[in-house]
Every structure is written in structure tokens, then in C-alpha cells.
Coordinates of C-alpha atoms in Angstrom, one line a residue:
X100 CA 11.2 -15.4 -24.0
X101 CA 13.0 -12.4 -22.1
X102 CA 10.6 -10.7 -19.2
X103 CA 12.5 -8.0 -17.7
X104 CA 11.0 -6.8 -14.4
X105 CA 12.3 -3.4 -13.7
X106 CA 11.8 -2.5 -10.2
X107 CA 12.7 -5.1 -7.2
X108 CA 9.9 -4.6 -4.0
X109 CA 6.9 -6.6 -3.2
X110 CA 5.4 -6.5 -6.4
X111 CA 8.2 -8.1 -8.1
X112 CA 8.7 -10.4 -5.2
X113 CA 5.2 -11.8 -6.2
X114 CA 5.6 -11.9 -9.7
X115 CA 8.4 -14.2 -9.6
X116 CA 7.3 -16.7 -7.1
X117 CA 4.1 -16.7 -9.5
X118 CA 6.2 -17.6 -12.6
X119 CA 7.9 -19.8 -10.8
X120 CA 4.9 -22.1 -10.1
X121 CA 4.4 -22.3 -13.5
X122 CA 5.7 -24.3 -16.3
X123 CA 7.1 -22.4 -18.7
X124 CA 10.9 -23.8 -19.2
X125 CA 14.2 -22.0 -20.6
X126 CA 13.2 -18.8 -20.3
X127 CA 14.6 -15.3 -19.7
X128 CA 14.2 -13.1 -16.2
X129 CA 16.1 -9.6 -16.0
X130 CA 15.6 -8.0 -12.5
X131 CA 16.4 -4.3 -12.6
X132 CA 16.7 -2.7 -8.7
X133 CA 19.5 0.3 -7.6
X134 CA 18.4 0.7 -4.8
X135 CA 20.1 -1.3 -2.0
X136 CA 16.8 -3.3 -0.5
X137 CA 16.7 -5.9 -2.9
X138 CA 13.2 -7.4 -2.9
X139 CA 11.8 -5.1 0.3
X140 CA 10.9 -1.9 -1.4
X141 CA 11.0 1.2 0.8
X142 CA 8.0 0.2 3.3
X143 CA 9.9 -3.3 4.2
X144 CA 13.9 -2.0 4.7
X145 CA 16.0 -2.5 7.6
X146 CA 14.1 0.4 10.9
X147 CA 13.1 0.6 13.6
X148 CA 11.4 -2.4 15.7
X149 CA 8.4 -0.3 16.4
X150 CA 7.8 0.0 12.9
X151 CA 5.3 -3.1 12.4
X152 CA 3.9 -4.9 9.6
X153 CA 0.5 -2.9 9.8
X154 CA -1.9 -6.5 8.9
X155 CA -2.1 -9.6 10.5
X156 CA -0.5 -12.6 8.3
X157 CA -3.5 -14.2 6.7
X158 CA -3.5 -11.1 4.5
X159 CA 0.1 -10.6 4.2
X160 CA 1.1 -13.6 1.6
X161 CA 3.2 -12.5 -1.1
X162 CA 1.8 -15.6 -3.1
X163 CA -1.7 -15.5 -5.1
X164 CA -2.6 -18.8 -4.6
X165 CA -1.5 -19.5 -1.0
X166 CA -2.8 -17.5 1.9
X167 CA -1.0 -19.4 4.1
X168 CA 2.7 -19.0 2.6
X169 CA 3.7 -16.1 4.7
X170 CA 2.5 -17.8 7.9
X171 CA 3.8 -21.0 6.8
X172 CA 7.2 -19.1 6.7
X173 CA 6.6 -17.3 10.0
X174 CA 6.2 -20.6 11.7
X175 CA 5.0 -21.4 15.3
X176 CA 8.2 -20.1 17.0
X177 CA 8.6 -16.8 15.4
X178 CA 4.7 -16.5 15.5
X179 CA 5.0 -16.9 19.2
X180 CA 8.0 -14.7 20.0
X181 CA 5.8 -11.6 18.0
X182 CA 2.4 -12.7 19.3
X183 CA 0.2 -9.4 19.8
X184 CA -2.4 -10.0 22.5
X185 CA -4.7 -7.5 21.5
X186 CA -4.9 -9.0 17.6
X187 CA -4.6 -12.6 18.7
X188 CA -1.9 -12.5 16.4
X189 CA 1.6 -12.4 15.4
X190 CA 2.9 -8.9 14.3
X191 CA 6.2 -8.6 13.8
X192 CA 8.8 -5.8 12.4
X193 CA 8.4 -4.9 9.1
X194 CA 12.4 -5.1 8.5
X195 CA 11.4 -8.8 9.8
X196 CA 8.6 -9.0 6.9
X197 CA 11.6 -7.8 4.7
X198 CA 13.5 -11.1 5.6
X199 CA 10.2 -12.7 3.9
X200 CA 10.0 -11.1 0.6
X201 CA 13.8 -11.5 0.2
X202 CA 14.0 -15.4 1.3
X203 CA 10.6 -15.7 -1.6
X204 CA 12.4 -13.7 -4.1
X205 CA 15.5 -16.0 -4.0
X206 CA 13.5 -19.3 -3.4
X207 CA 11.4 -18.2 -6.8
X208 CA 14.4 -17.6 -8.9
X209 CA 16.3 -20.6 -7.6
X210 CA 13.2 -22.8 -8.8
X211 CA 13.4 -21.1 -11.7
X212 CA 17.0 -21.8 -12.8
X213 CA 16.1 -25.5 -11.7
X214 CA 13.8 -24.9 -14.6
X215 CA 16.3 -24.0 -16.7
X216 CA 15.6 -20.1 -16.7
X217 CA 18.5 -17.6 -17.1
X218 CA 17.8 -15.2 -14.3
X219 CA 20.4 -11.9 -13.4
X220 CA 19.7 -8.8 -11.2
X221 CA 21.1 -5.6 -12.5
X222 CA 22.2 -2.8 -10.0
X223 CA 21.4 0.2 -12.3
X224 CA 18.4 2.3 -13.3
X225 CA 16.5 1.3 -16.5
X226 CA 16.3 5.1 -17.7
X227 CA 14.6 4.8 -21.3
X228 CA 13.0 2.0 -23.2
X229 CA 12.6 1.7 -27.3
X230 CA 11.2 -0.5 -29.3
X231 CA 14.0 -2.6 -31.8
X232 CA 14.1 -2.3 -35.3
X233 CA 11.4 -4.8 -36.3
X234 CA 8.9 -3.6 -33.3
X235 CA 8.5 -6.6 -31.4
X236 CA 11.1 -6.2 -28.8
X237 CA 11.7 -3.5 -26.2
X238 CA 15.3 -2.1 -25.6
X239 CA 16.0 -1.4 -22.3
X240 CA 18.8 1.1 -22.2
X241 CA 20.6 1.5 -18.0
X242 CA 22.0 4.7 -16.4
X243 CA 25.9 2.7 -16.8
X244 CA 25.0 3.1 -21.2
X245 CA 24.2 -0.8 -21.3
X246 CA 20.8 -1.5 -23.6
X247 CA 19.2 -5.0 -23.1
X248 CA 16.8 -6.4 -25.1
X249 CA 13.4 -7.9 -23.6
X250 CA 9.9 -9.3 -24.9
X251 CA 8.1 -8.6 -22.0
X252 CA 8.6 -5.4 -19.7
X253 CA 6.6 -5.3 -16.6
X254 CA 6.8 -2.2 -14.8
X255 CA 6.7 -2.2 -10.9
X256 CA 8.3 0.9 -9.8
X257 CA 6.4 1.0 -6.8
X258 CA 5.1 4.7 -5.2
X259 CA 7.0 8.1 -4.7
X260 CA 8.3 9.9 -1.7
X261 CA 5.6 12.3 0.3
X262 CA 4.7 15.4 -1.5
X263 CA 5.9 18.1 -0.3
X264 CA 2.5 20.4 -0.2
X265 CA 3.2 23.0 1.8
X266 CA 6.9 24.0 0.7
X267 CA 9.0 23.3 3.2
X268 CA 11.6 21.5 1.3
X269 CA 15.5 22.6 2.4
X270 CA 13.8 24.7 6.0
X271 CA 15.7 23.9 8.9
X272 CA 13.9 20.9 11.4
X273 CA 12.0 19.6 8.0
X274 CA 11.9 16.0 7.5
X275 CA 10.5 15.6 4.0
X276 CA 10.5 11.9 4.3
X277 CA 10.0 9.7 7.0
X278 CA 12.0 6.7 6.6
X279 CA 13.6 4.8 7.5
X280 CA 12.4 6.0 10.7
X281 CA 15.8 5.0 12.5
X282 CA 17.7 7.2 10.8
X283 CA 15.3 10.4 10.7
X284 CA 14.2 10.3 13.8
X285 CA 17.5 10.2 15.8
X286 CA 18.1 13.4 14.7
X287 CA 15.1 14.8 16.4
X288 CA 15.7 16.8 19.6
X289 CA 14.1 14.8 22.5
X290 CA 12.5 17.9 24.0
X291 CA 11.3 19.0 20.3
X292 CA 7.6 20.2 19.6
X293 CA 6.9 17.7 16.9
X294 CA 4.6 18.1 14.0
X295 CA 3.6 15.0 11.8
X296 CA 2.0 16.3 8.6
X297 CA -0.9 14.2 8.1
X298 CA -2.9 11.6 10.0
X299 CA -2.8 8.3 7.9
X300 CA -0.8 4.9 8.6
X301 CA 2.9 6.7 7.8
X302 CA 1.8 9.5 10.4
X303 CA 0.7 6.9 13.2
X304 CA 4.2 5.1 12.2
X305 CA 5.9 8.8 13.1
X306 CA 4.5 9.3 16.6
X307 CA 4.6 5.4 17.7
X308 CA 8.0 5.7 16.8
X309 CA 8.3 9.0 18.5
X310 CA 7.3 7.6 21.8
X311 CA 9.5 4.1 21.3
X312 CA 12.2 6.3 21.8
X313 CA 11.5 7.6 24.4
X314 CA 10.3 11.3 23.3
X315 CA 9.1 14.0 25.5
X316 CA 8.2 16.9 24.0
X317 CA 4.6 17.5 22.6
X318 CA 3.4 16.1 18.9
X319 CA 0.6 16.8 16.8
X320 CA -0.6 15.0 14.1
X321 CA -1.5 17.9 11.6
X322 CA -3.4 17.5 8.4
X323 CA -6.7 18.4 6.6
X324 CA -9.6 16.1 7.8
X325 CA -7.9 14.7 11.1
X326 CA -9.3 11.5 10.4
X327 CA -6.9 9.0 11.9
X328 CA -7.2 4.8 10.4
X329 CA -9.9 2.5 11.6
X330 CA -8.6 -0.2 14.0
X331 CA -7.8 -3.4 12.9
X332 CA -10.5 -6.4 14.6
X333 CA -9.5 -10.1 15.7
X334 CA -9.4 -12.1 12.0
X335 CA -12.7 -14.3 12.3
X336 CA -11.7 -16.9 9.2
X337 CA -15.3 -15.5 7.7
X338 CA -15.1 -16.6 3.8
X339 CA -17.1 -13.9 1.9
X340 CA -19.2 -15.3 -0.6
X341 CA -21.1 -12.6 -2.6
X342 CA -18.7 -9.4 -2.7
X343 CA -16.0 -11.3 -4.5
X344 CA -14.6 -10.6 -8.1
X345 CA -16.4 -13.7 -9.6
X346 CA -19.5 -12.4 -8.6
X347 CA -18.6 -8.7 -9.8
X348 CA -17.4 -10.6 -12.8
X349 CA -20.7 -11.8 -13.7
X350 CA -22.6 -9.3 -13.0
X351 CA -20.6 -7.5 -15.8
X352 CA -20.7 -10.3 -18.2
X353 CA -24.4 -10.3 -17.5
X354 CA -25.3 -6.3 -17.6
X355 CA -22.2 -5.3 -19.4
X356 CA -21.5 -2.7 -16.3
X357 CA -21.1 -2.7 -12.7
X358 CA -22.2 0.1 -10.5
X359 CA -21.6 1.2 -6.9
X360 CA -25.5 0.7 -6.3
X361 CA -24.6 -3.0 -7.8
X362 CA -21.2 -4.1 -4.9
X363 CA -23.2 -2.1 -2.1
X364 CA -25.8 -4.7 -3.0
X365 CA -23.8 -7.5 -2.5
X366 CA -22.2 -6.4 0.8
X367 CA -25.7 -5.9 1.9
X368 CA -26.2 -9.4 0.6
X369 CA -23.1 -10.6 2.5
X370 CA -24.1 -9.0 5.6
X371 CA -28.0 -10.0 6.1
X372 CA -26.7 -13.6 5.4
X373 CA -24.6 -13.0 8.6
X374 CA -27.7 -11.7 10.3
X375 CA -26.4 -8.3 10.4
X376 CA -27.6 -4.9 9.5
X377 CA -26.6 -3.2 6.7
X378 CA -28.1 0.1 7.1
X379 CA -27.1 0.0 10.6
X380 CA -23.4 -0.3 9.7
X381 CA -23.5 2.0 6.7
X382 CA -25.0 4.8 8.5
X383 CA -22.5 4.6 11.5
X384 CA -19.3 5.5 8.6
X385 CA -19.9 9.3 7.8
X386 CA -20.3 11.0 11.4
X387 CA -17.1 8.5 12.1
X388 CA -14.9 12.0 10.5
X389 CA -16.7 14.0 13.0
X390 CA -16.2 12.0 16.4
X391 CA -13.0 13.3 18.3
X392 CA -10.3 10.8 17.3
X393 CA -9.4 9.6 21.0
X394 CA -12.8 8.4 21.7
X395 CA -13.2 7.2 17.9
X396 CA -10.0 5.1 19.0
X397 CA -11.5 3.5 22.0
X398 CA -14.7 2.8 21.2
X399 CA -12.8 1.4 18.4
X400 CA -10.3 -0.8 20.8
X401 CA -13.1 -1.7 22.5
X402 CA -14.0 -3.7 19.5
X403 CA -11.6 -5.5 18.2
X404 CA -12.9 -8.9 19.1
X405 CA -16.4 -7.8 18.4
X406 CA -17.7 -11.1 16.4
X407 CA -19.2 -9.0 13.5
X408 CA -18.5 -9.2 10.4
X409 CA -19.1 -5.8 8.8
X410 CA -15.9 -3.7 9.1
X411 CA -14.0 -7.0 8.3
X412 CA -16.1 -7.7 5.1
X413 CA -15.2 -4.4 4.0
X414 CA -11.6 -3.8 4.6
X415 CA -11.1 -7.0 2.7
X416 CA -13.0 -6.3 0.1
X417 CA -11.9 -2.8 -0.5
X418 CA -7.4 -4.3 -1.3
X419 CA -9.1 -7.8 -3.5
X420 CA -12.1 -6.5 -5.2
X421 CA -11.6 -3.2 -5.2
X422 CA -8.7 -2.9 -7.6
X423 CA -11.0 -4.8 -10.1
X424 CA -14.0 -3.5 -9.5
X425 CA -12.6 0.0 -9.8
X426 CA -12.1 -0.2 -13.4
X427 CA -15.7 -1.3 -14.3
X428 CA -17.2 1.4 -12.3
X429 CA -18.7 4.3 -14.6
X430 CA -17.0 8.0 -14.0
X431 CA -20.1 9.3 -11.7
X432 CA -19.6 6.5 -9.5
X433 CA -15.7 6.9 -8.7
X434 CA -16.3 10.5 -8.2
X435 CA -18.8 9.8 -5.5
X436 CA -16.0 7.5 -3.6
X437 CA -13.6 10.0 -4.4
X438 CA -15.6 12.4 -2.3
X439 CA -15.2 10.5 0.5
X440 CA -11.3 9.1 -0.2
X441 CA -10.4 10.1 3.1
X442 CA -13.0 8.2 5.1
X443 CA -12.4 5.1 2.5
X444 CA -8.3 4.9 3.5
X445 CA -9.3 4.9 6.9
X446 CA -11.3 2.0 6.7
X447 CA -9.8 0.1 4.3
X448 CA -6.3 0.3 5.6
X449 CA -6.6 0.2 9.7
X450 CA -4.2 0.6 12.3
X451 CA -2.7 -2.5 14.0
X452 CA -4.5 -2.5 18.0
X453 CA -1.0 -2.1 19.6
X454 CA -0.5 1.2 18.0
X455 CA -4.0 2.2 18.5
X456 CA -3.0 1.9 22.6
X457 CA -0.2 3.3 22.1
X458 CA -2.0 6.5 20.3
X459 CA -4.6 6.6 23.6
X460 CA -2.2 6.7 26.2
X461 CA -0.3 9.6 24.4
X462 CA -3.9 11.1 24.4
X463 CA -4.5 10.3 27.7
X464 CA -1.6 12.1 28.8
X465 CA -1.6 15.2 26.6
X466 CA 1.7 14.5 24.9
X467 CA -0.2 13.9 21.6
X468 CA -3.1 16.4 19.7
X469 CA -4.6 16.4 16.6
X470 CA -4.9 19.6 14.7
X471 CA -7.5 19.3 11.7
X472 CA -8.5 21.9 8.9
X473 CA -4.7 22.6 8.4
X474 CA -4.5 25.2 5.1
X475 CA -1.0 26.9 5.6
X476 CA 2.2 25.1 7.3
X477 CA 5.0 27.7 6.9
X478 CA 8.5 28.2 8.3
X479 CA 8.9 30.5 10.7
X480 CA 12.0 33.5 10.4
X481 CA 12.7 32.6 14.3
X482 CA 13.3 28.9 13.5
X483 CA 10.8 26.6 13.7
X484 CA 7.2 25.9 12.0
X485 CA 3.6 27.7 12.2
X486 CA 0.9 25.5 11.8
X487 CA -2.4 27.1 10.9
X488 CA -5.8 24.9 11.2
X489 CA -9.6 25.3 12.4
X490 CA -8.2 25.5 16.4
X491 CA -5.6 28.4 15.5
X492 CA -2.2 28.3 15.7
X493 CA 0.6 26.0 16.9
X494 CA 4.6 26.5 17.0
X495 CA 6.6 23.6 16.8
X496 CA 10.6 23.1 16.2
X497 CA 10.2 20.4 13.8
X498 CA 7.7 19.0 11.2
X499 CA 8.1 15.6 9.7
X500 CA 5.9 14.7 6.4
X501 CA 4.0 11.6 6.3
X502 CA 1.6 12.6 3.6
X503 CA 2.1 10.0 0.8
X504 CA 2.3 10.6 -2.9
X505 CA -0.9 9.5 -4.8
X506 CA -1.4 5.6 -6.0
X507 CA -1.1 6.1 -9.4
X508 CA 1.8 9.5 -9.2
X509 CA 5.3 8.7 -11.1
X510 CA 7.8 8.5 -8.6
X511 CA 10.3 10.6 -9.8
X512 CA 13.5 8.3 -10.5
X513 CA 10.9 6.6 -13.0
X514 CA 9.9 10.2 -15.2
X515 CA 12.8 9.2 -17.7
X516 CA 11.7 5.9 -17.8
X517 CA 8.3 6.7 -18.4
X518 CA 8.6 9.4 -21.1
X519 CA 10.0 7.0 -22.9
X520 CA 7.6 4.9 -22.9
X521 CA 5.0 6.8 -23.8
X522 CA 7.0 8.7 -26.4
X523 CA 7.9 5.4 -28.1
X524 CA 4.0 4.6 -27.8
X525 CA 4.3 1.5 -25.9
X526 CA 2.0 3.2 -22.8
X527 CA -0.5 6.5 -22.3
X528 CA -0.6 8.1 -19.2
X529 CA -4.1 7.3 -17.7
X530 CA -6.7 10.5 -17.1
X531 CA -7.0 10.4 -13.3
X532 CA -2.9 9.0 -13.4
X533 CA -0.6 6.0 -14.1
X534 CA 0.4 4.4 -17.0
X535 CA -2.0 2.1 -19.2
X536 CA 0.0 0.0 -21.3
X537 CA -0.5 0.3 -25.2
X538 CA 1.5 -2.3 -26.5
X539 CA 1.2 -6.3 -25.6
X540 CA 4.9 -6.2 -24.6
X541 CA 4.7 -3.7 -21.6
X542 CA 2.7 -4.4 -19.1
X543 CA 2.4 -2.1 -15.3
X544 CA 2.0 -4.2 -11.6
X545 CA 1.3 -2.3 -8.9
X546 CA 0.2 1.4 -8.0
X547 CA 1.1 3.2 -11.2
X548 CA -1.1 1.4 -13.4
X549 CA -3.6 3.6 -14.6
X550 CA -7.1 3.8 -13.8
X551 CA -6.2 2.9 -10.2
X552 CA -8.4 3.7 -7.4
X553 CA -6.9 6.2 -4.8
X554 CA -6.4 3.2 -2.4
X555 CA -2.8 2.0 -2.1
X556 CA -1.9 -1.3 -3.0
X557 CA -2.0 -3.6 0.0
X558 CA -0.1 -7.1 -0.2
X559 CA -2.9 -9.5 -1.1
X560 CA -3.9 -6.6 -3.9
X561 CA -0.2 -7.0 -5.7
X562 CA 0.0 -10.8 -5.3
X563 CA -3.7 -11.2 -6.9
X564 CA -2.3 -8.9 -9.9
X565 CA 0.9 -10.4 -9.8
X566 CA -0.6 -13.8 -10.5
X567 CA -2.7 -12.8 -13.0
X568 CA 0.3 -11.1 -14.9
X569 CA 2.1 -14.9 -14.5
X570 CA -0.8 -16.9 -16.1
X571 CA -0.3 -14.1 -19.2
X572 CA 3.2 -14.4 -19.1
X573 CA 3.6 -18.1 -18.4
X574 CA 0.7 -18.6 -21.4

């Protein structure tokens, strides 16, 4: 058996310590990666200090079936040296995080060559893939002309670059993509107006960063709803028991469906054992988009060590049983999240409480603004950017995107790849986006498999799929 993983991030990373707990012995593993941070992706590559692993670690293991591994690997002293008061715990770089995924990658393949597994890691770009004469083998064929042949594919190209909505591409004092943060934002003038296109976790990396060094001119985070992330709380060790994926699992072996009505009844469930109040919690969510966003952050702050379990329940929820439950959901019921996709990526995926201060005191002392109901961003003939929202207009000298591309959207160095694919009728591309496999050989880890919800894949999201994908593989 031949598994050729193309792509060489996080996904990957947990895909290959999965195989490697498994039994399965003289095997085949091709890595395909030409890009130059083997086994960190783009989100986990050598920046900036102030750009931080946005979780704390119990929910950043890379392995399925250990919570513990990434803290395990951490260890006491490192744990102590990047100890964040205000989480109660460690939070450290996420070039640091980087170190992690890489020393798992080669760990994983090491045990698997003790297995007697031929593994390789190929430096080019896996541009087409064909099926073999007799159909039951993919040929993978590189940008250098090499073709390889493979029984399993598994797909984990990871997400694109930021779209550019607004046109702006090739303007002078653009910044069409963010990172890595050390190198874009040296070349922003200290004194420069800044404006950060959008108001999400990339956005809050911008103007943290921004102030690290030591900026002084004025930012303004700039986007549509002007809804900034939900703050992370204190981890409370709470071990949910009803909104899990066995119990969404039986409800739809049991009714053949699941609904939205059907996982808000078992939050409700998991909350009134806690003796908490469901309706309570719910109904404090939707005016959360119209609170101004420097009080929403303190009163926010204010509790992270607040010992309820609600907004933990959910976040946690939203990365491990989301992804599953997504896919059972009927059409009606995505829409109605869909509606509110906004407010659901600021809760699901908070800001760390250090960045959160950091965010306040920039408030607090008028460096930083928020500018919501932006429609138009345009250059201007003088140099420079207009900004048009619902508070009128605002001149800056440069505008850096953090808008991210969509879950399921094909990055663009994979389009080649992917018409291919679909051409040689080994995948379809899904309705709402991604790719659904259609063939038992190919099979698609991460944000571009189709049918995804609009949440990005967190950590413990990839490395549920990616040992899921093992037990198939290692079958």
C-alpha cells in the first residue's frame, strides 16, 4: 500500500502520527510539500513573537487520541517560561507551536520506518492526478515531469491567501497578505494611518503586532459587521457529556436526521445539568453584534475566570462536533447558522485574554477604532486609501488584508491539482464548496472537504479527522 499525502501542515502532521500508532507494517508514505515550512503550514512558520498560538494547549494536540501530547511536549519548563497570567496558561509563539508539529512529523515517520514503512518527502507540487491503466491506482504527476504512482491520495492542501474583495491588488501601501507578520509589517511606516481589513483573529494578529513594534500612528480595524472574537475563559477541565458526536451519532441512527432544534437540545441538556440557564445564555448572543466592541471586550475580560460553563461548552463544541454534525444537518438548518456566520466565528474561535488587553488599551488610548458597515475600500489618486462605512469616511496611508479565504475555497496553487481530479472523476466539487471525494482511493482532510461548515478548522477538528482517516487507512 502507497498513501501519498500531498500537502505538508498540521493536517498532515496529524495524519502521520495517527498511522504511526497503528499496525499496519511495510507500507508506503509519499509527503508532497514545496513550500519551505515543512510540517507548519502557513499559520505556524517562523514571525513574529507577538504572534501567539490563539488556544490554550489542552485543545492544541496534534494527536486524536492524546489531549495531553502537545502539553506533554511543552513540558513544565517551557510551560512556565510562556505562562500567561490572565489564561492561567501557557501561550507561547506560534513559530514555537511550529517546532511542535515539526518534531511530531519526524517522530511519526521515524516510528514508521522502525515499522518497516518507506517514507520520502518530495519538494515539488503535485499538479495533476490520473487514474492508471487498470483504474485502481492514482498517478500523481509533479511540476519537475516526475509521475508517481499511489493507492491512496489524501488531500490536505490546507486554505488560500485572503481575498482580495475590494480590488486593491498591485495599489501602493497594499498588503494583500499578512504574513508572516515580520516581514510585512517592517515595511510599514511607523507614523502610518493603518487600516486592517476585517475584524477576525488574523485582523487582531495585525494590530497586536502593530503595537509590539512599537507603532504610533492611528489603526482601524475595518470590515462589514465590526464584530471582533469572543475572549477566551480559564479552561475549567468540564467533560461534556450530552453535546458530543456519540450522542449526535445516535440520535441519527435512531431518527435517521439530526436537526439544529435536536444539538440546541443537548446543550440545553448540558447546561441545566450544570445548573445553568440556557435561555439566559442564548439570549445574551445576538445583541453581543450590537454592543460597542471596547466594552464587549471588557465585560468580556472581566470574565475570563467566570466558573460557567456556557461559552466554554460551546466553543468546544462548535471545532469537535461541529464538523460532524454539520453534514447531517438538513439545508434549512445550515442556512439559518449561515445567517448568523459572523457571530458563530466569533464565538467559536476567541481571542487569547493577552491580546484582548492589548486591544483595550489601544482603545483606551484612541490609537485603535473600529469602522463597521464598510461597502467600498478604494485607492485614492493622492496615495493612500478611502475607506467608506456606516461612520463616513476615513483616509489612511496603508491597508493590510486580514479577511480569510472561505473553509472550503481552492487555494489557488491546488486549481491544477484539483481539475484534475475532478476531470478524471475521482472527486466533485461540493455545492456550497470543497471537494467530495468520488472514488475510495482519494480521500480530502481538512478545510477543502466539501460540505464543510464556514468555521475554519481548529487543531483538535483536523486531528479528530485525521484519526479517523488512519483507522480507514490503517484497516
Amino acid at each position: 500500500m502507497h498513501i501519498a499525502i500531498i500537502g505538508a501542515g498540521a493536517a498532515a502532521v496529524g495524519l502521520l502520527d495517527a498511522l504511526a500508532a497503528g499496525e499496519v507494517e511495510g507500507a508506503e508514505v509519499t509527503v508532497f510539500e514545496p513550500g519551505t515550512n515543512l510540517w507548519r503550514g502557513r499559520a505556524y512558520g517562523p514571525d513574529l513573537d507577538s504572534v501567539l498560538v490563539n488556544a490554550p494547549p489542552a485543545i492544541m494536540s496534534i494527536r486524536g487520541s492524546g489531549s495531553g501530547h502537545y502539553a506533554a511536549w511543552l513540558g513544565p519548563e517551557r510551560a512556565a517560561d510562556h505562562l500567561d497570567e490572565l489564561l492561567g496558561q501557557p501561550l507561547v509563539p506560534r513559530a514555537l507551536y511550529g517546532e511542535y508539529l515539526a518534531e511530531t512529523a519526524e517522530t511519526a515517520l521515524a516510528r514508521l520506518r522502525a515499522r518497516g514503512w518507506r517514507t520520502r518527502v518530495v519538494t515539488s507540487r503535485v499538479i495533476a492526478a490520473t487514474r492508471t491503466g487498470g483504474g485502481s491506482r492514482v498517478v500523481l504527476r509533479t511540476a519537475d515531469g516526475r509521475e508517481r504512482l499511489a493507492d491512496h491520495v489524501v488531500v490536505c492542501v490546507g486554505v488560500g491567501t485572503p481575498q482580495d474583495h475590494y480590488g486593491l491588488g498591485g495599489a501602493p501601501g497594499y498588503v494583500g497578505d499578512p504574513y508572516p507578520l515580520a516581514d510585512t509589517l517592517a515595511g510599514v511606516p511607523g507614523e502610518a494611518g493603518v487600516a486592517v481589513i476585517g475584524s477576525g483573529l488574523t485582523a487582531v494578529d495585525v494590530v497586536v503586532s502593530l503595537a509590539a513594534r512599537g507603532h504610533a500612528g492611528p489603526i482601524a480595524l475595518v470590515s462589514r459587521s465590526g464584530l471582533l472574537p469572543a475572549v477566551w475563559q480559564r479552561p475549567l477541565g468540564h467533560q461534556r457529556r450530552h453535546l458530543t458526536i456519540e450522542r449526535v451519532e445516535a440520535l441519527r441512527r435512531e431518527r435517521g436526521t439530526v436537526t439544529l432544534d435536536d444539538l440546541a437540545g443537548l446543550l440545553r441538556a448540558e447546561l441545566e445539568e450544570a445548573g445553568e440557564d440556557y435561555a439566559a445564555f442564548t439570549g445574551e448572543l445576538l445583541p453581543a453584534q450590537s454592543e460597542p466592541p471596547a466594552e464587549r471586550l471588557r465585560r468580556q475580560l472581566a470574565a475570563v475566570g467566570d466558573p460557567a460553563i456556557a461559552r466554554r461548552v460551546l466553543q468546544e463544541a462548535a471545532h469537535v462536533v461541529g464538523p460532524f454534525a454539520w453534514r447531517l444537518l438538513p439545508e434549512p438548518d445550515r442556512e439559518r447558522l449561515r445567517r448568523h456566520a459572523r457571530l458563530a466565528t466569533a464565538v467559536a474561535s476567541p481571542m487569547v485574554p493577552v491580546n484582548a488587553a492589548a486591544l483595550l488599551r489601544l482603545f483606551a488610548s484612541g490609537q485603535l477604532s473600529v469602522l463597521a458597515g464598510v461597502g467600498k475600500i478604494e485607492a485614492a489618486t493622492e496615495g493612500g486609501f478611502r475607506v467608506r462605512g456606516d461612520g463616513g469616511d476615513l483616509r489612511v496611508d496603508v491597508a493590510v488584508n486580514a479577511v480569510n479565504a472561505p473553509p472550503q475555497a481552492v487555494p489557488g496553487a491546488a486549481e491544477p491539482l484539483v481539475t484534475t481530479l475532478i476531470e478524471e472523476g475521482l472527486a466533485a466539487l461540493h455545492p456550497s464548496g470543497g471537494l467530495v471525494p468520488a472514488d475510495p482511493s482519494l480521500h480530502v482532510l481538512g478545510d477543502l472537504a466539501g460540505g464543510g461548515s464556514f468555521i475554519t478548522s481548529s487543531i483538535p477538528g483536523l486531528a479528530a479527522q485525521a484519526a479517523r482517516l488512519a483507522g480507514v487507512l490503517n484497516g
